[in-house]
Amino acid sequence: LADMVIRKLVTLAADLVVSSDDSDEMDGNYISRVKSLLVCSFRALLFCGIGFYLIDVWGFDFDLGERVVGAVFESMSALLMAYVIWVFINRFFERKIAEKRKDDDHSYEGDHFSTLLLLVKTFLFATIFIVTILIVLAALGVNIGSLIAGASVFGIAIGFGSQTLVKDIISGIFFLMDDAFRVGDYIETAGAKGTVEAISVRSIKLRHHR
């Protein structure tokens, strides 16, 4: 029963990933290999867990093996869940950027809307990555409290050292939200003038008419 549940869950996750991508962009053989690898890995962990449980039932104490199997199972489950969530988020932003590019006839990069979406997508990716790493470390028995405290101190030090960078990024976000001009407009600013070719959080690319 547990093996059947594992195969159903892995198949469901793979189907969700495939359905969130265009059929011509997804390699079916690659998905099949990933499914087989995940099923085999979870089966190995399942049978190891059952083996350690039977050893415990027979009166032998092998607590280390049980903890190792449990930690690896939790880690793999967290990684699989994080991957599925990221695929959904990534496809959502890619679809929004493609719709905007089709409507405005702009390139993939350089548009203020695309820049904001890419910034939000990068932030979400970093959040999912950090949370997943913390879950895996916690499952492996690492005390993440000290890591979080150390990262907080390190983040404060980096924040003091890069105040100008942070200020520029925040100002750039609000500037992009104001939508004062777009790609293709001809502007003059700070002694330079030209056609706007690209807009990012910290810079604007202009091309002079000459």
PDB file of N, CA, C and O in Angstrom, residues 53-103:
ATOM      1  N   TYR A  53      12.182  -1.305  10.949  1.00  0.00           N
ATOM      2  CA  TYR A  53      11.019  -1.511  11.821  1.00  0.00           C
ATOM      3  C   TYR A  53      10.929  -2.969  12.258  1.00  0.00           C
ATOM      4  O   TYR A  53      10.656  -3.266  13.424  1.00  0.00           O
ATOM      5  N   LEU A  54      11.164  -3.884  11.314  1.00  0.00           N
ATOM      6  CA  LEU A  54      11.123  -5.309  11.672  1.00  0.00           C
ATOM      7  C   LEU A  54      12.251  -5.666  12.633  1.00  0.00           C
ATOM      8  O   LEU A  54      12.060  -6.477  13.559  1.00  0.00           O
ATOM      9  N   ILE A  55      13.412  -5.074  12.436  1.00  0.00           N
ATOM     10  CA  ILE A  55      14.510  -5.305  13.383  1.00  0.00           C
ATOM     11  C   ILE A  55      14.125  -4.844  14.776  1.00  0.00           C
ATOM     12  O   ILE A  55      14.405  -5.504  15.782  1.00  0.00           O
ATOM     13  N   ASP A  56      13.443  -3.661  14.829  1.00  0.00           N
ATOM     14  CA  ASP A  56      12.997  -3.159  16.127  1.00  0.00           C
ATOM     15  C   ASP A  56      11.937  -4.072  16.733  1.00  0.00           C
ATOM     16  O   ASP A  56      11.906  -4.283  17.953  1.00  0.00           O
ATOM     17  N   VAL A  57      11.042  -4.623  15.872  1.00  0.00           N
ATOM     18  CA  VAL A  57      10.014  -5.533  16.381  1.00  0.00           C
ATOM     19  C   VAL A  57      10.647  -6.798  16.959  1.00  0.00           C
ATOM     20  O   VAL A  57      10.200  -7.329  17.979  1.00  0.00           O
ATOM     21  N   TRP A  58      11.736  -7.268  16.339  1.00  0.00           N
ATOM     22  CA  TRP A  58      12.395  -8.475  16.819  1.00  0.00           C
ATOM     23  C   TRP A  58      13.252  -8.237  18.056  1.00  0.00           C
ATOM     24  O   TRP A  58      13.867  -9.170  18.570  1.00  0.00           O
ATOM     25  N   GLY A  59      13.308  -6.997  18.508  1.00  0.00           N
ATOM     26  CA  GLY A  59      14.005  -6.716  19.756  1.00  0.00           C
ATOM     27  C   GLY A  59      15.397  -6.135  19.612  1.00  0.00           C
ATOM     28  O   GLY A  59      16.076  -5.913  20.624  1.00  0.00           O
ATOM     29  N   PHE A  60      15.843  -5.886  18.395  1.00  0.00           N
ATOM     30  CA  PHE A  60      17.158  -5.284  18.182  1.00  0.00           C
ATOM     31  C   PHE A  60      17.031  -3.765  18.098  1.00  0.00           C
ATOM     32  O   PHE A  60      16.089  -3.239  17.487  1.00  0.00           O
ATOM     33  N   ASP A  61      17.968  -3.068  18.686  1.00  0.00           N
ATOM     34  CA  ASP A  61      17.947  -1.600  18.709  1.00  0.00           C
ATOM     35  C   ASP A  61      18.889  -1.075  17.623  1.00  0.00           C
ATOM     36  O   ASP A  61      20.100  -1.254  17.697  1.00  0.00           O
ATOM     37  N   PHE A  62      18.308  -0.451  16.616  1.00  0.00           N
ATOM     38  CA  PHE A  62      19.102   0.133  15.536  1.00  0.00           C
ATOM     39  C   PHE A  62      18.526   1.518  15.232  1.00  0.00           C
ATOM     40  O   PHE A  62      18.040   1.796  14.141  1.00  0.00           O
ATOM     41  N   ASP A  63      18.586   2.375  16.251  1.00  0.00           N
ATOM     42  CA  ASP A  63      17.949   3.690  16.149  1.00  0.00           C
ATOM     43  C   ASP A  63      18.620   4.567  15.095  1.00  0.00           C
ATOM     44  O   ASP A  63      17.966   5.392  14.449  1.00  0.00           O
ATOM     45  N   LEU A  64      19.918   4.409  14.899  1.00  0.00           N
ATOM     46  CA  LEU A  64      20.635   5.248  13.937  1.00  0.00           C
ATOM     47  C   LEU A  64      20.100   5.046  12.522  1.00  0.00           C
ATOM     48  O   LEU A  64      19.877   6.009  11.783  1.00  0.00           O
ATOM     49  N   GLY A  65      19.906   3.799  12.136  1.00  0.00           N
ATOM     50  CA  GLY A  65      19.392   3.531  10.789  1.00  0.00           C
ATOM     51  C   GLY A  65      18.014   4.107  10.580  1.00  0.00           C
ATOM     52  O   GLY A  65      17.714   4.655   9.505  1.00  0.00           O
ATOM     53  N   GLU A  66      17.157   4.001  11.579  1.00  0.00           N
ATOM     54  CA  GLU A  66      15.813   4.568  11.459  1.00  0.00           C
ATOM     55  C   GLU A  66      15.867   6.079  11.290  1.00  0.00           C
ATOM     56  O   GLU A  66      15.125   6.653  10.480  1.00  0.00           O
ATOM     57  N   ARG A  67      16.755   6.734  12.034  1.00  0.00           N
ATOM     58  CA  ARG A  67      16.862   8.189  11.916  1.00  0.00           C
ATOM     59  C   ARG A  67      17.398   8.592  10.544  1.00  0.00           C
ATOM     60  O   ARG A  67      16.945   9.573   9.952  1.00  0.00           O
ATOM     61  N   VAL A  68      18.347   7.816  10.030  1.00  0.00           N
ATOM     62  CA  VAL A  68      18.908   8.133   8.718  1.00  0.00           C
ATOM     63  C   VAL A  68      17.848   7.994   7.630  1.00  0.00           C
ATOM     64  O   VAL A  68      17.695   8.878   6.766  1.00  0.00           O
ATOM     65  N   VAL A  69      17.096   6.895   7.662  1.00  0.00           N
ATOM     66  CA  VAL A  69      16.046   6.691   6.660  1.00  0.00           C
ATOM     67  C   VAL A  69      14.988   7.782   6.753  1.00  0.00           C
ATOM     68  O   VAL A  69      14.544   8.337   5.733  1.00  0.00           O
ATOM     69  N   GLY A  70      14.572   8.114   7.962  1.00  0.00           N
ATOM     70  CA  GLY A  70      13.570   9.168   8.138  1.00  0.00           C
ATOM     71  C   GLY A  70      14.065  10.518   7.643  1.00  0.00           C
ATOM     72  O   GLY A  70      13.322  11.267   7.004  1.00  0.00           O
ATOM     73  N   ALA A  71      15.335  10.830   7.924  1.00  0.00           N
ATOM     74  CA  ALA A  71      15.888  12.117   7.493  1.00  0.00           C
ATOM     75  C   ALA A  71      15.967  12.200   5.974  1.00  0.00           C
ATOM     76  O   ALA A  71      15.621  13.221   5.371  1.00  0.00           O
ATOM     77  N   VAL A  72      16.430  11.120   5.328  1.00  0.00           N
ATOM     78  CA  VAL A  72      16.535  11.122   3.862  1.00  0.00           C
ATOM     79  C   VAL A  72      15.152  11.202   3.223  1.00  0.00           C
ATOM     80  O   VAL A  72      14.947  11.915   2.231  1.00  0.00           O
ATOM     81  N   PHE A  73      14.176  10.500   3.793  1.00  0.00           N
ATOM     82  CA  PHE A  73      12.813  10.537   3.253  1.00  0.00           C
ATOM     83  C   PHE A  73      12.233  11.941   3.353  1.00  0.00           C
ATOM     84  O   PHE A  73      11.638  12.459   2.393  1.00  0.00           O
ATOM     85  N   GLU A  74      12.383  12.600   4.508  1.00  0.00           N
ATOM     86  CA  GLU A  74      11.885  13.970   4.658  1.00  0.00           C
ATOM     87  C   GLU A  74      12.604  14.928   3.717  1.00  0.00           C
ATOM     88  O   GLU A  74      11.982  15.837   3.139  1.00  0.00           O
ATOM     89  N   SER A  75      13.897  14.734   3.533  1.00  0.00           N
ATOM     90  CA  SER A  75      14.657  15.614   2.643  1.00  0.00           C
ATOM     91  C   SER A  75      14.192  15.470   1.200  1.00  0.00           C
ATOM     92  O   SER A  75      13.969  16.473   0.502  1.00  0.00           O
ATOM     93  N   MET A  76      14.031  14.236   0.742  1.00  0.00           N
ATOM     94  CA  MET A  76      13.588  14.024  -0.632  1.00  0.00           C
ATOM     95  C   MET A  76      12.174  14.544  -0.840  1.00  0.00           C
ATOM     96  O   MET A  76      11.866  15.126  -1.896  1.00  0.00           O
ATOM     97  N   SER A  77      11.305  14.375   0.144  1.00  0.00           N
ATOM     98  CA  SER A  77       9.943  14.895   0.028  1.00  0.00           C
ATOM     99  C   SER A  77       9.949  16.422  -0.062  1.00  0.00           C
ATOM    100  O   SER A  77       9.221  17.013  -0.867  1.00  0.00           O
ATOM    101  N   ALA A  78      10.782  17.068   0.752  1.00  0.00           N
ATOM    102  CA  ALA A  78      10.869  18.531   0.722  1.00  0.00           C
ATOM    103  C   ALA A  78      11.413  19.015  -0.622  1.00  0.00           C
ATOM    104  O   ALA A  78      10.908  19.993  -1.191  1.00  0.00           O
ATOM    105  N   LEU A  79      12.429  18.342  -1.160  1.00  0.00           N
ATOM    106  CA  LEU A  79      12.996  18.739  -2.449  1.00  0.00           C
ATOM    107  C   LEU A  79      11.985  18.563  -3.577  1.00  0.00           C
ATOM    108  O   LEU A  79      11.867  19.427  -4.465  1.00  0.00           O
ATOM    109  N   LEU A  80      11.246  17.462  -3.555  1.00  0.00           N
ATOM    110  CA  LEU A  80      10.241  17.226  -4.591  1.00  0.00           C
ATOM    111  C   LEU A  80       9.134  18.271  -4.524  1.00  0.00           C
ATOM    112  O   LEU A  80       8.719  18.824  -5.554  1.00  0.00           O
ATOM    113  N   MET A  81       8.661  18.571  -3.327  1.00  0.00           N
ATOM    114  CA  MET A  81       7.609  19.573  -3.177  1.00  0.00           C
ATOM    115  C   MET A  81       8.087  20.950  -3.611  1.00  0.00           C
ATOM    116  O   MET A  81       7.360  21.694  -4.294  1.00  0.00           O
ATOM    117  N   ALA A  82       9.309  21.304  -3.247  1.00  0.00           N
ATOM    118  CA  ALA A  82       9.856  22.606  -3.639  1.00  0.00           C
ATOM    119  C   ALA A  82       9.984  22.701  -5.156  1.00  0.00           C
ATOM    120  O   ALA A  82       9.708  23.755  -5.747  1.00  0.00           O
ATOM    121  N   TYR A  83      10.385  21.604  -5.800  1.00  0.00           N
ATOM    122  CA  TYR A  83      10.530  21.621  -7.255  1.00  0.00           C
ATOM    123  C   TYR A  83       9.185  21.831  -7.948  1.00  0.00           C
ATOM    124  O   TYR A  83       9.071  22.626  -8.885  1.00  0.00           O
ATOM    125  N   VAL A  84       8.154  21.141  -7.475  1.00  0.00           N
ATOM    126  CA  VAL A  84       6.827  21.281  -8.081  1.00  0.00           C
ATOM    127  C   VAL A  84       6.312  22.711  -7.894  1.00  0.00           C
ATOM    128  O   VAL A  84       5.778  23.331  -8.831  1.00  0.00           O
ATOM    129  N   ILE A  85       6.479  23.265  -6.691  1.00  0.00           N
ATOM    130  CA  ILE A  85       6.027  24.635  -6.436  1.00  0.00           C
ATOM    131  C   ILE A  85       6.767  25.617  -7.339  1.00  0.00           C
ATOM    132  O   ILE A  85       6.168  26.538  -7.914  1.00  0.00           O
ATOM    133  N   TRP A  86       8.093  25.435  -7.481  1.00  0.00           N
ATOM    134  CA  TRP A  86       8.865  26.354  -8.306  1.00  0.00           C
ATOM    135  C   TRP A  86       8.465  26.268  -9.777  1.00  0.00           C
ATOM    136  O   TRP A  86       8.427  27.283 -10.481  1.00  0.00           O
ATOM    137  N   VAL A  87       8.145  25.062 -10.268  1.00  0.00           N
ATOM    138  CA  VAL A  87       7.716  24.920 -11.656  1.00  0.00           C
ATOM    139  C   VAL A  87       6.438  25.706 -11.905  1.00  0.00           C
ATOM    140  O   VAL A  87       6.308  26.418 -12.912  1.00  0.00           O
ATOM    141  N   PHE A  88       5.482  25.621 -10.980  1.00  0.00           N
ATOM    142  CA  PHE A  88       4.241  26.370 -11.123  1.00  0.00           C
ATOM    143  C   PHE A  88       4.509  27.884 -11.118  1.00  0.00           C
ATOM    144  O   PHE A  88       3.981  28.630 -11.952  1.00  0.00           O
ATOM    145  N   ILE A  89       5.326  28.347 -10.178  1.00  0.00           N
ATOM    146  CA  ILE A  89       5.625  29.776 -10.095  1.00  0.00           C
ATOM    147  C   ILE A  89       6.355  30.249 -11.346  1.00  0.00           C
ATOM    148  O   ILE A  89       6.024  31.303 -11.921  1.00  0.00           O
ATOM    149  N   ASN A  90       7.338  29.482 -11.789  1.00  0.00           N
ATOM    150  CA  ASN A  90       8.113  29.872 -12.961  1.00  0.00           C
ATOM    151  C   ASN A  90       7.246  29.946 -14.208  1.00  0.00           C
ATOM    152  O   ASN A  90       7.343  30.900 -14.993  1.00  0.00           O
ATOM    153  N   ARG A  91       6.379  28.952 -14.418  1.00  0.00           N
ATOM    154  CA  ARG A  91       5.512  28.955 -15.590  1.00  0.00           C
ATOM    155  C   ARG A  91       4.514  30.102 -15.539  1.00  0.00           C
ATOM    156  O   ARG A  91       4.165  30.685 -16.571  1.00  0.00           O
ATOM    157  N   PHE A  92       4.041  30.458 -14.341  1.00  0.00           N
ATOM    158  CA  PHE A  92       3.105  31.581 -14.216  1.00  0.00           C
ATOM    159  C   PHE A  92       3.759  32.879 -14.676  1.00  0.00           C
ATOM    160  O   PHE A  92       3.190  33.639 -15.475  1.00  0.00           O
ATOM    161  N   PHE A  93       4.983  33.136 -14.198  1.00  0.00           N
ATOM    162  CA  PHE A  93       5.666  34.367 -14.581  1.00  0.00           C
ATOM    163  C   PHE A  93       6.068  34.346 -16.055  1.00  0.00           C
ATOM    164  O   PHE A  93       5.986  35.372 -16.735  1.00  0.00           O
ATOM    165  N   GLU A  94       6.499  33.197 -16.564  1.00  0.00           N
ATOM    166  CA  GLU A  94       6.852  33.112 -17.972  1.00  0.00           C
ATOM    167  C   GLU A  94       5.642  33.389 -18.854  1.00  0.00           C
ATOM    168  O   GLU A  94       5.752  34.054 -19.898  1.00  0.00           O
ATOM    169  N   ARG A  95       4.478  32.896 -18.448  1.00  0.00           N
ATOM    170  CA  ARG A  95       3.266  33.131 -19.235  1.00  0.00           C
ATOM    171  C   ARG A  95       2.865  34.604 -19.209  1.00  0.00           C
ATOM    172  O   ARG A  95       2.480  35.173 -20.239  1.00  0.00           O
ATOM    173  N   LYS A  96       2.988  35.239 -18.048  1.00  0.00           N
ATOM    174  CA  LYS A  96       2.662  36.664 -17.957  1.00  0.00           C
ATOM    175  C   LYS A  96       3.602  37.505 -18.815  1.00  0.00           C
ATOM    176  O   LYS A  96       3.179  38.448 -19.501  1.00  0.00           O
ATOM    177  N   ILE A  97       4.907  37.175 -18.777  1.00  0.00           N
ATOM    178  CA  ILE A  97       5.873  37.924 -19.580  1.00  0.00           C
ATOM    179  C   ILE A  97       5.612  37.707 -21.073  1.00  0.00           C
ATOM    180  O   ILE A  97       5.698  38.644 -21.876  1.00  0.00           O
ATOM    181  N   ALA A  98       5.270  36.470 -21.463  1.00  0.00           N
ATOM    182  CA  ALA A  98       4.978  36.190 -22.864  1.00  0.00           C
ATOM    183  C   ALA A  98       3.741  36.952 -23.328  1.00  0.00           C
ATOM    184  O   ALA A  98       3.707  37.484 -24.448  1.00  0.00           O
ATOM    185  N   GLU A  99       2.704  37.031 -22.475  1.00  0.00           N
ATOM    186  CA  GLU A  99       1.515  37.790 -22.833  1.00  0.00           C
ATOM    187  C   GLU A  99       1.829  39.268 -22.993  1.00  0.00           C
ATOM    188  O   GLU A  99       1.345  39.924 -23.926  1.00  0.00           O
ATOM    189  N   LYS A 100       2.641  39.801 -22.088  1.00  0.00           N
ATOM    190  CA  LYS A 100       3.005  41.215 -22.185  1.00  0.00           C
ATOM    191  C   LYS A 100       3.838  41.483 -23.434  1.00  0.00           C
ATOM    192  O   LYS A 100       3.644  42.492 -24.113  1.00  0.00           O
ATOM    193  N   ARG A 101       4.747  40.572 -23.754  1.00  0.00           N
ATOM    194  CA  ARG A 101       5.575  40.739 -24.939  1.00  0.00           C
ATOM    195  C   ARG A 101       4.735  40.675 -26.203  1.00  0.00           C
ATOM    196  O   ARG A 101       4.966  41.415 -27.158  1.00  0.00           O
ATOM    197  N   LYS A 102       3.721  39.816 -26.221  1.00  0.00           N
ATOM    198  CA  LYS A 102       2.861  39.702 -27.390  1.00  0.00           C
ATOM    199  C   LYS A 102       2.001  40.954 -27.578  1.00  0.00           C
ATOM    200  O   LYS A 102       1.792  41.419 -28.694  1.00  0.00           O
ATOM    201  N   ASP A 103       1.529  41.517 -26.450  1.00  0.00           N
ATOM    202  CA  ASP A 103       0.671  42.698 -26.537  1.00  0.00           C
ATOM    203  C   ASP A 103       1.450  43.942 -26.953  1.00  0.00           C
ATOM    204  O   ASP A 103       0.981  44.748 -27.757  1.00  0.00           O
TER     205      ASP A 103
END
